[in-house]
């Protein structure tokens, strides 16, 4: 794979690059959880059946899953900054469509457009690798990677506050305004990457991967309504397997594949992506369990009786701690490597879920659990992009990070489905209402701790990779001089 350089000088980049890209990542991540506080009211707000409103969440998940690898590859070929602006613009349009309607079909379409913004996160990581000097790269990628969790957790208290005191459409207007701000600062601050992959876009590969992902994620997210053993669920899983196998065959024969599967099956890349599935699930478990525990009435004997806003505020430190781990990760990674910090992060997550089994009787105990898990998830999230970019050619960082982000999203989707089944199957019927039980909450934490143990085992077998660095064709560090030249990175 050969690379070409763009003509745009690196001197346009500034110290604002990292906070701008990280802020962008936080804003697009908000779309995943911004409707959680109003989820139970959506049937009334949209005038439809409860089963139909799940499409409002599912549409964003599906479009985001499809967008991350596809937009990442387009960024490698057509320019990462350009595709970043496309992703953000789609998110803004989707937010405005959703803000102006209470019709279910239009809302689903708007939410699907919002999901396209998720491509901004792998594009941001790839841009950082291409334009930042090595000494700033580790902490920058750590912060960008953590933005997925930061945005998701910070959205909860803000959305809860808005839901209690304003029309719920304000959530979409706010998201659109933040998106416009992201577009503006990206135009003025973020430079285009000097590195481009040559070749054509693999349309057949994109269609095949998109179809396979939709066929897989659709039953994962809807099996709670359809039934895990229903013909629809099993049929879609079988169809997904067939489509993804055929897609893999086509990709292996393609001269310019959407995803280079030969690179993807290397131990460093494969094990990192498999570990990402587990790490991605860790954020969703605590986000699903603790808000419910905190808001259940004290009359149940185990509920903590907090308001929706207070529960959101108690969850907010999850994102704040994740953000604060970026500089800590940089120092730890410099000493122990990305593999070492990933193992440490996953160990802390396992400890957090294990300790959380006994910390469910008071709000302050939930806060302790959130802080510990935030530290672990932050370290683990921060380690993943460093492992990926250290193991793939510079021409494939957009697609590779898109695939890694996809793995985290799949892990989150599967986790949400599994925990939903656990809480439903262990619920008590109270006056016709299914009430989650303490047994269900603890079983969910136990499953999360067990998943972390499996992830730790995989992480131990990760080969060590060289630290991520700018390739020879990348411009000199910001503020420096030098002319980028075409090159082909060593595989």
Coordinates of C-alpha atoms in Angstrom, one line a residue:
X1 CA 0.0 0.0 0.0
X2 CA 1.5 3.3 -1.1
X3 CA 0.7 6.6 0.4
X4 CA 0.5 10.1 -0.9
X5 CA 0.8 13.4 0.9
X6 CA -1.6 16.3 0.9
X7 CA -0.3 19.8 0.3
X8 CA -1.7 21.3 3.5
X9 CA 1.0 22.4 5.9
X10 CA 1.2 21.0 9.4
X11 CA 1.7 24.4 10.8
X12 CA -2.1 24.9 10.9
X13 CA -2.3 22.5 13.8
X14 CA -2.1 24.0 17.2
X15 CA -2.3 23.0 20.8
X16 CA -6.0 23.3 20.5
X17 CA -6.1 20.2 18.3
X18 CA -6.3 17.6 21.1
X19 CA -9.1 19.3 23.1
X20 CA -11.0 20.1 19.9
X21 CA -11.0 16.4 18.7
X22 CA -11.7 15.1 22.3
X23 CA -14.6 17.5 22.7
X24 CA -15.9 16.3 19.3
X25 CA -15.7 12.7 20.6
X26 CA -17.6 13.6 23.7
X27 CA -20.4 15.3 21.8
X28 CA -20.9 12.4 19.4
X29 CA -20.9 9.9 22.2
X30 CA -23.7 11.9 23.9
X31 CA -26.1 10.7 21.2
X32 CA -25.8 7.1 22.5
X33 CA -27.3 7.9 26.0
X34 CA -29.1 11.2 25.7
X35 CA -32.5 9.6 25.5
X36 CA -32.0 7.2 28.5
X37 CA -33.8 9.5 31.0
X38 CA -36.9 9.7 28.8
X39 CA -36.9 6.1 27.5
X40 CA -39.8 5.0 29.7
X41 CA -41.9 8.0 28.4
X42 CA -41.2 7.6 24.7
X43 CA -44.3 5.5 24.0
X44 CA -46.5 8.4 25.2
X45 CA -44.3 11.1 23.7
X46 CA -44.3 9.4 20.2
X47 CA -47.8 8.0 20.4
X48 CA -46.9 4.4 19.8
X49 CA -46.4 1.0 21.4
X50 CA -43.4 0.5 23.8
X51 CA -41.9 -2.2 21.5
X52 CA -41.8 0.4 18.6
X53 CA -39.9 3.0 20.6
X54 CA -36.8 0.7 21.0
X55 CA -36.1 1.5 17.4
X56 CA -35.3 5.0 18.4
X57 CA -32.3 3.6 20.3
X58 CA -31.6 0.7 17.9
X59 CA -31.3 3.0 14.9
X60 CA -28.5 5.0 16.4
X61 CA -26.6 1.9 17.4
X62 CA -26.9 0.3 14.0
X63 CA -26.0 3.3 12.0
X64 CA -23.0 4.0 14.3
X65 CA -21.8 0.4 14.0
X66 CA -21.9 0.6 10.2
X67 CA -20.4 4.1 10.1
X68 CA -17.2 3.5 12.1
X69 CA -15.3 1.1 9.8
X70 CA -16.8 2.6 6.6
X71 CA -16.1 6.2 7.4
X72 CA -12.7 5.2 8.8
X73 CA -11.7 3.7 5.5
X74 CA -13.1 6.7 3.5
X75 CA -10.9 8.8 5.8
X76 CA -7.8 6.9 4.8
X77 CA -8.7 7.3 1.1
X78 CA -10.3 10.7 0.9
X79 CA -9.0 12.6 3.9
X80 CA -9.7 12.2 7.6
X81 CA -10.6 15.8 8.3
X82 CA -13.0 15.8 5.3
X83 CA -14.8 12.7 6.6
X84 CA -14.8 14.0 10.1
X85 CA -16.8 17.1 8.9
X86 CA -19.1 14.8 6.9
X87 CA -19.8 12.7 10.1
X88 CA -20.4 15.8 12.2
X89 CA -22.7 17.3 9.6
X90 CA -24.8 14.2 9.4
X91 CA -25.1 14.2 13.2
X92 CA -26.3 17.8 13.2
X93 CA -28.9 17.1 10.5
X94 CA -30.1 14.1 12.4
X95 CA -30.5 16.1 15.6
X96 CA -32.5 18.8 13.8
X97 CA -34.7 16.2 12.2
X98 CA -35.4 14.6 15.6
X99 CA -35.9 18.0 17.2
X100 CA -38.6 19.0 14.8
X101 CA -40.8 15.9 15.0
X102 CA -42.8 13.7 17.3
X103 CA -43.5 11.1 14.5
X104 CA -41.9 7.7 15.1
X105 CA -40.7 7.2 11.5
X106 CA -39.1 10.6 11.3
X107 CA -37.5 10.2 14.7
X108 CA -36.0 6.9 13.7
X109 CA -34.5 8.5 10.6
X110 CA -33.1 11.4 12.6
X111 CA -31.6 9.1 15.1
X112 CA -30.0 7.0 12.4
X113 CA -28.3 10.1 11.0
X114 CA -27.1 11.0 14.5
X115 CA -25.4 7.6 14.7
X116 CA -23.2 8.5 11.7
X117 CA -21.4 10.9 14.0
X118 CA -19.7 7.9 15.8
X119 CA -17.2 7.8 12.9
X120 CA -15.7 10.9 14.4
X121 CA -13.9 9.0 17.2
X122 CA -11.7 6.6 15.1
X123 CA -11.1 9.5 12.6
X124 CA -9.9 11.7 15.5
X125 CA -7.5 9.0 16.7
X126 CA -6.1 8.5 13.2
X127 CA -5.7 12.2 12.7
X128 CA -3.7 12.5 15.9
X129 CA -1.3 9.7 14.8
X130 CA -0.8 11.5 11.5
X131 CA -0.1 15.1 12.7
X132 CA 1.1 15.0 16.3
X133 CA 4.6 14.6 17.5
X134 CA 5.4 11.3 19.3
X135 CA 5.7 12.9 22.8
X136 CA 2.1 14.1 22.7
X137 CA 0.6 11.2 20.9
X138 CA 0.0 8.8 23.8
X139 CA -1.9 11.1 26.1
X140 CA -3.8 12.6 23.1
X141 CA -5.1 9.2 21.9
X142 CA -5.9 8.2 25.4
X143 CA -8.1 11.2 25.9
X144 CA -9.8 10.7 22.5
X145 CA -10.5 7.1 23.1
X146 CA -12.0 7.8 26.6
X147 CA -14.4 10.3 25.0
X148 CA -16.8 7.5 24.2
X149 CA -17.4 6.8 27.8
X150 CA -17.1 10.4 29.0
X151 CA -19.8 11.6 26.7
X152 CA -22.1 8.7 27.5
X153 CA -21.8 9.2 31.3
X154 CA -22.0 13.1 31.3
X155 CA -25.1 13.0 29.1
X156 CA -27.1 11.2 31.8
X157 CA -27.4 14.0 34.5
X158 CA -27.7 16.7 31.9
X159 CA -30.4 14.9 30.0
X160 CA -32.2 14.1 33.2
X161 CA -32.2 17.7 34.2
X162 CA -33.6 18.8 30.8
X163 CA -36.2 16.0 30.9
X164 CA -37.5 17.2 34.2
X165 CA -37.7 20.9 33.5
X166 CA -38.1 21.4 29.7
X167 CA -39.6 19.9 26.6
X168 CA -37.7 16.7 25.6
X169 CA -36.9 18.1 22.1
X170 CA -34.5 20.5 23.8
X171 CA -32.1 17.5 24.0
X172 CA -31.9 17.4 20.3
X173 CA -31.6 21.2 19.8
X174 CA -28.7 21.1 22.4
X175 CA -27.0 18.3 20.5
X176 CA -27.4 20.1 17.2
X177 CA -25.9 23.3 18.7
X178 CA -22.9 21.4 20.0
X179 CA -22.5 19.7 16.7
X180 CA -22.4 23.0 14.8
X181 CA -19.7 24.2 17.3
X182 CA -17.7 21.0 16.6
X183 CA -17.9 21.6 12.8
X184 CA -16.8 25.3 13.3
X185 CA -13.8 24.5 15.4
X186 CA -12.8 21.6 13.2
X187 CA -12.8 23.9 10.2
X188 CA -10.5 26.4 11.9
X189 CA -8.3 24.2 14.1
X190 CA -8.0 20.7 12.7
X191 CA -5.6 20.2 9.7
X192 CA -6.1 17.6 7.0
X193 CA -3.9 14.5 7.4
X194 CA -0.9 14.4 5.1
X195 CA -1.2 10.7 4.7
X196 CA -3.5 9.1 2.2
X197 CA -3.9 5.5 1.1
X198 CA -4.1 4.9 -2.6
X199 CA -6.8 2.7 -4.2
X200 CA -10.5 2.7 -4.6
X201 CA -13.3 2.4 -2.0
X202 CA -14.5 -1.2 -1.6
X203 CA -18.2 -0.7 -2.2
X204 CA -19.1 -4.4 -2.2
X205 CA -17.1 -4.8 1.1
X206 CA -19.0 -1.9 2.7
X207 CA -22.3 -3.3 1.7
X208 CA -21.4 -6.8 2.9
X209 CA -20.1 -5.6 6.3
X210 CA -23.1 -3.3 6.8
X211 CA -25.6 -6.0 6.0
X212 CA -23.8 -8.5 8.3
X213 CA -23.6 -6.0 11.2
X214 CA -27.3 -5.1 10.8
X215 CA -28.3 -8.8 10.7
X216 CA -26.3 -9.5 13.8
X217 CA -27.0 -6.4 15.9
X218 CA -30.7 -6.3 15.1
X219 CA -31.6 -9.5 17.0
X220 CA -29.1 -8.6 19.8
X221 CA -31.0 -5.4 20.5
X222 CA -34.5 -6.7 19.8
X223 CA -34.3 -10.2 21.2
X224 CA -35.8 -9.0 24.5
X225 CA -39.1 -8.3 22.6
X226 CA -38.9 -11.1 20.0
X227 CA -37.5 -13.9 22.3
X228 CA -34.0 -15.3 22.1
X229 CA -35.2 -18.6 20.7
X230 CA -37.8 -17.2 18.3
X231 CA -37.6 -18.0 14.6
X232 CA -36.9 -14.3 13.7
X233 CA -34.0 -14.0 16.2
X234 CA -32.3 -17.3 15.2
X235 CA -33.0 -16.7 11.5
X236 CA -31.3 -13.3 11.6
X237 CA -28.3 -14.7 13.5
X238 CA -27.9 -17.4 10.9
X239 CA -28.2 -14.9 8.1
X240 CA -25.6 -12.7 9.7
X241 CA -23.1 -15.6 9.9
X242 CA -23.6 -16.5 6.2
X243 CA -23.3 -12.9 5.1
X244 CA -20.2 -12.2 7.2
X245 CA -18.4 -15.4 6.0
X246 CA -19.2 -14.4 2.4
X247 CA -17.9 -10.9 3.1
X248 CA -14.7 -12.3 4.5
X249 CA -14.1 -14.3 1.4
X250 CA -14.7 -11.3 -0.8
X251 CA -12.4 -9.1 1.3
X252 CA -9.5 -11.7 1.1
X253 CA -9.7 -11.6 -2.7
X254 CA -10.0 -7.8 -3.0
X255 CA -6.9 -5.8 -3.9
X256 CA -8.1 -2.8 -1.9
X257 CA -10.4 -4.2 0.8
X258 CA -12.5 -2.2 3.2
X259 CA -10.9 -4.1 6.1
X260 CA -7.5 -5.8 5.5
X261 CA -8.4 -9.1 7.2
X262 CA -4.8 -10.3 6.9
X263 CA -3.8 -7.5 9.1
X264 CA -6.8 -7.9 11.3
X265 CA -5.9 -11.5 12.1
X266 CA -2.4 -10.7 13.3
X267 CA -2.2 -11.6 17.0
X268 CA -1.7 -8.0 18.1
X269 CA -4.7 -6.7 16.2
X270 CA -7.0 -9.7 16.7
X271 CA -6.5 -10.0 20.5
X272 CA -6.8 -6.2 20.9
X273 CA -10.2 -6.3 19.1
X274 CA -11.4 -9.3 21.0
X275 CA -10.4 -7.6 24.3
X276 CA -12.2 -4.5 23.1
X277 CA -15.4 -6.5 23.0
X278 CA -15.1 -7.2 26.7
X279 CA -13.9 -3.7 27.7
X280 CA -16.8 -2.2 25.7
X281 CA -19.3 -4.2 27.7
X282 CA -17.9 -3.0 31.0
X283 CA -19.2 0.6 30.6
X284 CA -22.7 -0.5 29.9
X285 CA -23.2 -2.8 32.8
X286 CA -22.6 -0.2 35.5
X287 CA -24.6 2.4 33.5
X288 CA -27.6 0.0 33.3
X289 CA -27.5 -1.3 36.9
X290 CA -26.7 1.5 39.2
X291 CA -29.1 4.2 37.9
X292 CA -32.0 1.7 38.5
X293 CA -30.8 0.7 41.9
X294 CA -30.4 4.4 42.9
X295 CA -33.9 5.3 41.7
X296 CA -35.9 2.3 43.1
X297 CA -38.0 3.4 46.1
X298 CA -36.8 2.6 49.5
X299 CA -40.0 0.7 50.2
X300 CA -38.6 -2.2 48.2
X301 CA -36.1 -2.8 51.0
X302 CA -33.0 -2.3 48.8
X303 CA -33.8 0.6 46.5
X304 CA -31.9 3.9 47.3
X305 CA -34.8 6.3 46.6
X306 CA -32.9 8.9 44.7
X307 CA -34.3 11.2 42.0
X308 CA -33.5 10.8 38.3
X309 CA -31.2 13.9 38.5
X310 CA -29.4 12.8 41.6
X311 CA -28.8 9.4 40.1
X312 CA -27.4 11.0 37.0
X313 CA -25.1 13.2 39.1
X314 CA -23.8 10.2 41.0
X315 CA -23.0 8.5 37.7
X316 CA -21.3 11.5 36.2
X317 CA -17.9 10.8 38.0
X318 CA -17.6 7.7 35.8
X319 CA -16.9 10.0 32.8
X320 CA -14.9 12.6 34.8
X321 CA -12.6 9.9 36.2
X322 CA -12.2 8.4 32.8
X323 CA -11.1 11.7 31.4
X324 CA -8.6 12.3 34.2
X325 CA -6.9 9.0 33.6
X326 CA -5.5 10.2 30.2
X327 CA -2.3 11.8 31.7
X328 CA -1.9 9.0 34.2
X329 CA -2.1 6.5 31.3
X330 CA 0.6 8.3 29.4
X331 CA 3.0 8.0 32.2
X332 CA 2.2 4.4 32.9
X333 CA 2.4 3.5 29.3
X334 CA 5.8 5.1 28.9
X335 CA 7.0 2.8 31.7
X336 CA 5.0 -0.4 31.2
X337 CA 3.7 -0.2 27.7
X338 CA 0.1 -0.1 26.4
X339 CA -0.3 -3.8 27.1
X340 CA 0.7 -3.3 30.7
X341 CA -1.8 -0.4 31.2
X342 CA -4.6 -2.4 29.5
X343 CA -4.0 -5.3 31.9
X344 CA -3.9 -2.9 34.8
X345 CA -7.1 -1.2 33.7
X346 CA -9.0 -4.5 33.2
X347 CA -7.8 -5.7 36.6
X348 CA -9.2 -2.5 38.3
X349 CA -12.5 -3.0 36.4
X350 CA -12.7 -6.6 37.7
X351 CA -11.9 -5.4 41.3
X352 CA -14.5 -2.6 40.9
X353 CA -17.3 -5.0 39.9
X354 CA -16.2 -7.5 42.6
X355 CA -16.2 -4.9 45.3
X356 CA -19.5 -3.5 43.9
X357 CA -21.3 -6.7 44.8
X358 CA -21.1 -5.6 48.5
X359 CA -21.5 -1.8 47.9
X360 CA -25.1 -1.5 47.0
X361 CA -26.7 -0.3 50.3
X362 CA -26.1 3.5 50.2
X363 CA -25.7 6.2 47.5
X364 CA -22.1 6.9 48.6
X365 CA -21.2 3.3 48.0
X366 CA -22.5 3.5 44.5
X367 CA -20.2 6.6 44.1
X368 CA -17.2 4.6 45.2
X369 CA -18.0 1.8 42.7
X370 CA -18.4 4.4 39.9
X371 CA -15.0 6.1 40.7
X372 CA -13.1 2.7 40.8
X373 CA -14.7 1.5 37.6
X374 CA -14.1 4.9 35.9
X375 CA -10.4 4.6 36.6
X376 CA -10.2 1.1 35.2
X377 CA -12.3 1.7 32.2
X378 CA -10.4 4.9 31.5
X379 CA -7.0 3.1 31.5
X380 CA -8.4 0.2 29.4
X381 CA -10.0 2.5 26.8
X382 CA -6.9 4.6 26.6
X383 CA -4.7 1.6 25.9
X384 CA -6.7 0.2 23.0
X385 CA -5.9 2.8 20.2
X386 CA -2.1 2.7 21.1
X387 CA -2.1 -1.0 20.6
X388 CA -4.0 -0.7 17.3
X389 CA -1.9 2.1 15.7
X390 CA 1.3 0.4 16.9
X391 CA 0.3 -2.8 15.0
X392 CA -1.1 -1.5 11.6
X393 CA 0.4 0.6 8.8
X394 CA -0.2 4.3 8.9
X395 CA -2.4 4.0 5.7
X396 CA -4.9 1.9 7.6
X397 CA -5.3 3.7 10.9
X398 CA -8.7 5.1 10.1
X399 CA -10.2 1.8 9.1
X400 CA -8.3 -0.1 11.9
X401 CA -9.5 2.3 14.6
X402 CA -13.0 2.2 13.1
X403 CA -13.0 -1.6 13.4
X404 CA -11.7 -1.3 17.0
X405 CA -14.4 1.2 17.9
X406 CA -16.9 -1.1 16.3
X407 CA -15.8 -4.0 18.6
X408 CA -16.4 -1.8 21.6
X409 CA -19.9 -0.9 20.3
X410 CA -20.7 -4.6 19.7
X411 CA -19.5 -5.4 23.2
X412 CA -21.8 -2.7 24.6
X413 CA -24.8 -3.9 22.6
X414 CA -24.3 -7.6 23.6
X415 CA -23.8 -6.5 27.2
X416 CA -27.0 -4.4 27.2
X417 CA -28.9 -7.4 25.8
X418 CA -27.5 -9.8 28.3
X419 CA -28.1 -7.6 31.3
X420 CA -31.5 -6.8 30.1
X421 CA -32.4 -10.5 30.1
X422 CA -30.8 -11.0 33.5
X423 CA -32.8 -8.1 35.1
X424 CA -36.0 -9.2 33.4
X425 CA -35.7 -12.9 34.4
X426 CA -34.9 -12.0 38.0
X427 CA -37.6 -9.3 38.4
X428 CA -40.5 -9.4 40.8
X429 CA -44.0 -8.6 39.7
X430 CA -45.3 -5.7 41.9
X431 CA -48.9 -4.7 41.0
X432 CA -48.3 -5.6 37.4
X433 CA -45.0 -3.9 37.2
X434 CA -41.7 -5.8 36.7
X435 CA -39.4 -4.6 39.5
X436 CA -35.6 -5.4 39.3
X437 CA -34.3 -7.2 42.3
X438 CA -31.0 -7.1 44.2
X439 CA -30.3 -10.6 43.0
X440 CA -30.5 -9.4 39.4
X441 CA -28.2 -6.4 40.1
X442 CA -25.6 -8.6 41.8
X443 CA -25.8 -11.3 39.2
X444 CA -25.1 -8.5 36.5
X445 CA -22.0 -7.4 38.4
X446 CA -20.9 -10.9 38.8
X447 CA -21.2 -11.5 35.0
X448 CA -19.2 -8.3 34.4
X449 CA -16.4 -9.4 36.7
X450 CA -16.3 -12.8 35.0
X451 CA -16.1 -11.2 31.6
X452 CA -13.2 -9.1 32.8
X453 CA -11.4 -12.2 33.9
X454 CA -11.8 -13.7 30.4
X455 CA -10.6 -10.4 28.9
X456 CA -7.6 -10.3 31.2
X457 CA -6.6 -13.8 30.0
X458 CA -6.7 -12.7 26.4
X459 CA -4.8 -9.5 27.2
X460 CA -2.0 -11.5 28.7
X461 CA -1.3 -13.1 25.3
X462 CA -1.0 -9.8 23.5
X463 CA 2.4 -9.4 21.8
X464 CA 4.2 -6.3 22.6
X465 CA 4.1 -3.7 19.8
X466 CA 6.2 -0.6 19.1
X467 CA 4.8 2.6 20.5
X468 CA 2.7 4.5 18.0
X469 CA 4.7 7.2 16.1
X470 CA 4.4 9.5 13.2
X471 CA 5.5 7.8 10.0
X472 CA 8.3 9.1 7.9
X473 CA 5.9 10.9 5.5
X474 CA 4.2 12.9 8.3
X475 CA 5.1 16.5 8.7
X476 CA 7.5 17.7 11.3
X477 CA 6.1 18.2 14.9
X478 CA 3.7 21.1 15.2
X479 CA 5.4 24.4 14.6
X480 CA 8.4 22.7 13.0
X481 CA 9.3 22.5 9.3
X482 CA 9.8 19.8 6.8
X483 CA 8.3 18.4 3.7
X484 CA 6.2 15.2 3.8
X485 CA 7.2 12.6 1.4
X486 CA 5.4 9.6 0.0
X487 CA 6.4 6.4 1.7
X488 CA 5.2 2.9 2.5
X489 CA 5.3 2.0 6.2
X490 CA 6.9 -1.3 7.1
X491 CA 4.4 -4.1 7.8

